[in-house]
XYZ file of N, CA, C and O in Angstrom:
300
model
N -2.793 -8.796 -18.056
C -3.736 -7.615 -17.855
C -2.841 -6.919 -18.961
O -2.222 -5.967 -18.476
N -3.773 -5.952 -20.036
C -3.299 -4.862 -20.691
C -2.856 -3.619 -19.315
O -3.907 -3.413 -18.686
N -2.511 -2.730 -19.834
C -1.786 -1.527 -19.389
C -2.948 -0.527 -19.379
O -3.601 -0.162 -20.756
N -3.505 -0.232 -18.541
C -4.516 0.847 -18.529
C -3.960 2.532 -19.367
O -3.152 2.927 -18.649
N -4.604 2.777 -20.264
C -3.974 4.104 -21.211
C -4.067 5.060 -20.222
O -3.504 5.809 -20.673
N -5.074 4.997 -19.242
C -4.942 6.301 -18.090
C -3.933 6.322 -17.291
O -3.932 7.151 -16.508
N -2.648 5.323 -17.318
C -2.099 5.384 -15.999
C -0.739 5.951 -16.796
O 0.045 5.368 -16.796
N -1.102 7.367 -16.736
C -0.201 8.353 -17.394
C -0.603 9.499 -16.683
O -1.808 9.940 -16.956
N 0.621 10.212 -15.700
C 0.629 11.352 -15.140
C -0.385 12.469 -16.084
O -1.121 13.277 -16.123
N -0.012 12.550 -17.659
C -0.458 13.622 -18.480
C -1.804 13.219 -18.696
O -2.613 14.262 -18.293
N -2.226 12.151 -18.822
C -3.353 11.526 -19.289
C -4.330 12.182 -17.439
O -5.635 12.541 -18.097
N -3.833 11.528 -16.654
C -4.657 11.924 -15.700
C -4.771 13.343 -15.480
O -6.016 13.741 -14.870
N -4.066 14.244 -15.114
C -3.918 15.570 -15.491
C -4.975 16.247 -16.299
O -6.088 16.698 -16.087
N -4.909 15.817 -17.324
C -6.322 16.182 -18.415
C -7.453 15.633 -18.181
O -8.354 16.196 -18.806
N -7.633 14.745 -17.579
C -8.823 13.999 -16.710
C -9.576 14.652 -15.935
O -10.625 14.149 -15.186
N -8.468 15.661 -15.174
C -8.406 16.325 -13.835
C -8.367 15.971 -12.795
O -9.193 16.273 -11.708
N -7.540 14.511 -12.949
C -7.213 14.089 -11.216
C -6.281 14.781 -11.048
O -5.414 15.139 -11.308
N -6.826 15.064 -9.507
C -5.642 16.120 -8.842
C -4.964 15.412 -7.489
O -3.929 15.709 -7.340
N -5.425 13.879 -7.366
C -4.293 13.130 -6.588
C -4.299 11.835 -6.983
O -5.177 11.236 -7.806
N -3.100 11.197 -6.446
C -2.626 9.981 -6.649
C -1.819 9.363 -5.546
O -1.517 9.976 -5.148
N -2.901 8.106 -5.263
C -2.305 7.245 -4.143
C -1.718 6.143 -4.251
O -2.565 6.038 -5.435
N -0.488 5.589 -4.043
C 0.436 4.794 -4.197
C 0.546 4.159 -3.227
O 0.902 4.736 -2.441
N 0.545 2.704 -3.031
C 1.044 1.712 -2.310
C 2.418 1.194 -2.826
O 2.313 0.708 -3.719
N 3.043 0.580 -1.571
C 4.414 0.015 -1.867
C 4.193 -1.471 -2.464
O 5.092 -1.765 -2.707
N 3.205 -2.045 -2.150
C 2.847 -3.416 -2.340
C 3.318 -3.572 -3.889
O 3.393 -4.406 -4.273
N 2.208 -2.895 -4.239
C 2.302 -2.492 -5.994
C 3.404 -2.735 -6.666
O 4.286 -3.022 -7.407
N 3.667 -1.118 -6.185
C 4.766 -0.201 -6.818
C 5.884 -0.951 -6.766
O 6.875 -0.840 -7.377
N 6.594 -1.465 -5.423
C 7.802 -2.291 -4.949
C 7.938 -3.517 -6.117
O 8.939 -3.779 -6.682
N 6.749 -4.147 -6.585
C 6.495 -5.355 -7.159
C 6.743 -4.735 -8.458
O 7.641 -5.603 -9.171
N 6.472 -4.118 -9.053
C 6.474 -3.385 -10.268
C 7.733 -3.319 -10.974
O 8.373 -3.227 -11.631
N 8.274 -2.366 -9.876
C 9.473 -1.990 -9.789
C 10.366 -3.085 -9.962
O 11.791 -2.971 -10.774
N 10.484 -3.798 -9.183
C 11.739 -4.760 -9.063
C 11.424 -5.853 -10.304
O 12.367 -6.557 -10.842
N 10.645 -6.056 -10.822
C 10.246 -6.906 -12.451
C 10.039 -5.493 -13.332
O 8.857 -5.896 -14.744
N 10.655 -4.628 -13.546
C 10.741 -3.480 -14.391
C 10.481 -4.123 -15.999
O 10.053 -3.387 -17.041
N 11.741 -5.131 -16.207
C 11.904 -5.623 -17.005
C 10.434 -5.925 -18.021
O 10.275 -6.337 -19.135
N 9.724 -6.739 -17.114
C 8.533 -7.578 -17.536
C 7.341 -6.199 -17.729
O 6.162 -6.571 -18.493
N 7.449 -5.077 -16.903
C 6.256 -4.139 -16.896
C 7.204 -2.607 -17.111
O 6.721 -1.797 -16.377
N 7.452 -2.711 -18.448
C 8.251 -1.218 -18.563
C 7.376 -0.100 -18.715
O 7.867 0.956 -18.139
N 6.195 -0.112 -19.161
C 5.184 1.375 -19.200
C 4.605 1.374 -17.614
O 5.031 2.834 -17.163
N 4.221 0.222 -17.077
C 4.222 0.485 -15.833
C 5.138 0.940 -14.656
O 4.613 1.852 -14.042
N 6.357 0.468 -14.648
C 7.742 1.411 -14.084
C 7.835 2.320 -14.420
O 7.900 3.313 -13.608
N 7.522 2.458 -15.482
C 7.850 4.004 -15.755
C 6.547 4.880 -15.051
O 7.085 6.057 -14.670
N 5.345 4.782 -14.790
C 4.542 5.604 -14.176
C 5.173 5.558 -12.909
O 4.858 6.431 -12.413
N 5.309 4.553 -12.133
C 5.564 4.738 -11.062
C 6.929 5.116 -10.798
O 7.239 6.202 -9.628
N 7.655 5.336 -11.284
C 9.149 5.982 -11.348
C 8.899 7.957 -11.860
O 9.283 8.647 -10.945
N 7.817 8.237 -12.736
C 7.411 9.634 -13.173
C 6.659 9.897 -11.481
O 7.089 10.855 -11.111
N 5.933 9.032 -10.893
C 4.806 9.441 -9.560
C 5.814 9.807 -8.721
O 6.129 10.716 -7.846
N 7.462 8.757 -8.262
C 8.211 8.765 -7.547
C 9.017 10.211 -7.614
O 9.564 10.440 -6.533
N 8.927 10.953 -8.740
C 9.745 12.131 -9.041
C 8.941 12.855 -8.132
O 9.767 14.238 -8.094
N 7.829 12.927 -7.864
C 7.145 14.140 -7.323
C 7.319 14.174 -5.876
O 7.807 13.431 -5.066
N 6.886 15.164 -5.234
C 7.108 15.596 -3.608
C 5.622 14.888 -2.731
O 4.774 15.557 -3.339
N 5.760 14.063 -1.995
C 4.532 13.437 -1.326
C 3.859 14.501 -0.719
O 4.866 15.142 -0.138
N 2.167 14.385 -0.513
C 2.026 15.325 0.553
C 1.712 14.767 1.714
O 2.189 15.487 2.621
N 1.512 13.511 1.626
C 1.473 12.392 2.624
C 2.235 11.046 2.314
O 2.244 10.793 1.100
N 3.357 10.537 3.326
C 3.548 9.604 3.160
C 3.884 8.563 4.974
O 4.096 9.171 5.692
N 3.206 7.438 5.029
C 3.152 6.649 5.705
C 4.960 6.209 5.877
O 5.734 5.820 4.737
N 5.948 5.693 6.566
C 6.687 5.234 7.257
C 6.915 4.037 6.334
O 6.090 3.431 6.285
N 8.133 4.009 5.616
C 8.604 2.814 4.833
C 9.381 1.376 5.800
O 9.360 0.584 5.338
N 9.789 2.029 7.010
C 10.515 0.667 7.449
C 10.392 1.619 9.209
O 10.622 2.842 9.033
N 10.963 0.824 10.320
C 11.198 1.455 11.739
C 12.138 0.840 12.166
O 12.177 0.328 13.142
N 13.281 0.401 11.466
C 14.585 -0.107 11.914
C 14.574 -1.847 12.320
O 15.592 -2.291 12.563
N 13.616 -2.465 12.084
C 13.149 -3.472 12.724
C 12.507 -4.480 11.500
O 13.293 -5.506 11.430
N 11.642 -3.669 10.832
C 11.427 -4.868 9.572
C 10.900 -3.583 8.705
O 10.286 -2.577 8.909
N 10.510 -4.116 7.382
C 10.081 -3.439 6.391
C 8.161 -3.545 6.972
O 7.985 -4.813 7.052
N 7.745 -2.662 6.260
C 6.267 -2.952 6.244
C 5.692 -1.734 5.139
O 6.502 -1.173 4.430
N 4.872 -1.979 4.675
C 3.871 -1.505 3.646
C 3.840 0.090 3.652
O 3.506 0.453 4.926
N 3.761 0.792 2.266
C 3.911 2.080 2.599
C 3.149 2.797 1.823
O 2.301 2.014 0.748
N 2.680 4.011 1.998
C 1.624 4.824 1.376
C 1.882 5.773 0.922
O 2.339 6.897 2.267
N 1.455 6.457 0.059
C 1.996 8.163 -0.198
C 1.042 8.548 -1.351
O 0.296 8.055 -2.251
N 0.617 9.614 -0.834
C -0.422 10.654 -1.200
C 0.556 11.827 -1.909
O 1.538 12.694 -1.300
N 0.008 12.076 -3.749
C 0.740 13.362 -4.456
C -0.369 13.908 -4.894
O -1.341 13.491 -5.317
N -0.058 15.150 -5.202
C -1.223 15.851 -5.597
C -0.600 15.961 -7.056
O 0.739 16.753 -7.087
N -0.974 15.926 -7.906
C -0.643 16.044 -9.382
C -1.246 17.202 -10.215
O -0.956 17.135 -11.498
N -2.223 17.851 -9.827
C -2.998 18.921 -10.351
C -2.511 20.289 -9.928
O -2.447 20.552 -8.648
N -2.054 21.343 -10.915
C -1.720 22.452 -10.374
C -2.434 23.209 -9.433
O -3.926 22.976 -9.524
């Protein structure tokens, strides 16, 4: 599928988006295959540089589990 042209923090802010919710199932897969999805991986790296407002734990010493993070991207 083609990249969503709005999947860029600058575009989202310009469109008035205030919050971004990111799940680990997609993010982790895209980052592991960054050579196949360079623009998508860049988006997730940019979002990952922000400080999350909310984050679920991503592991619990016994097993990995899916994670979810919420970021405020609008001042």
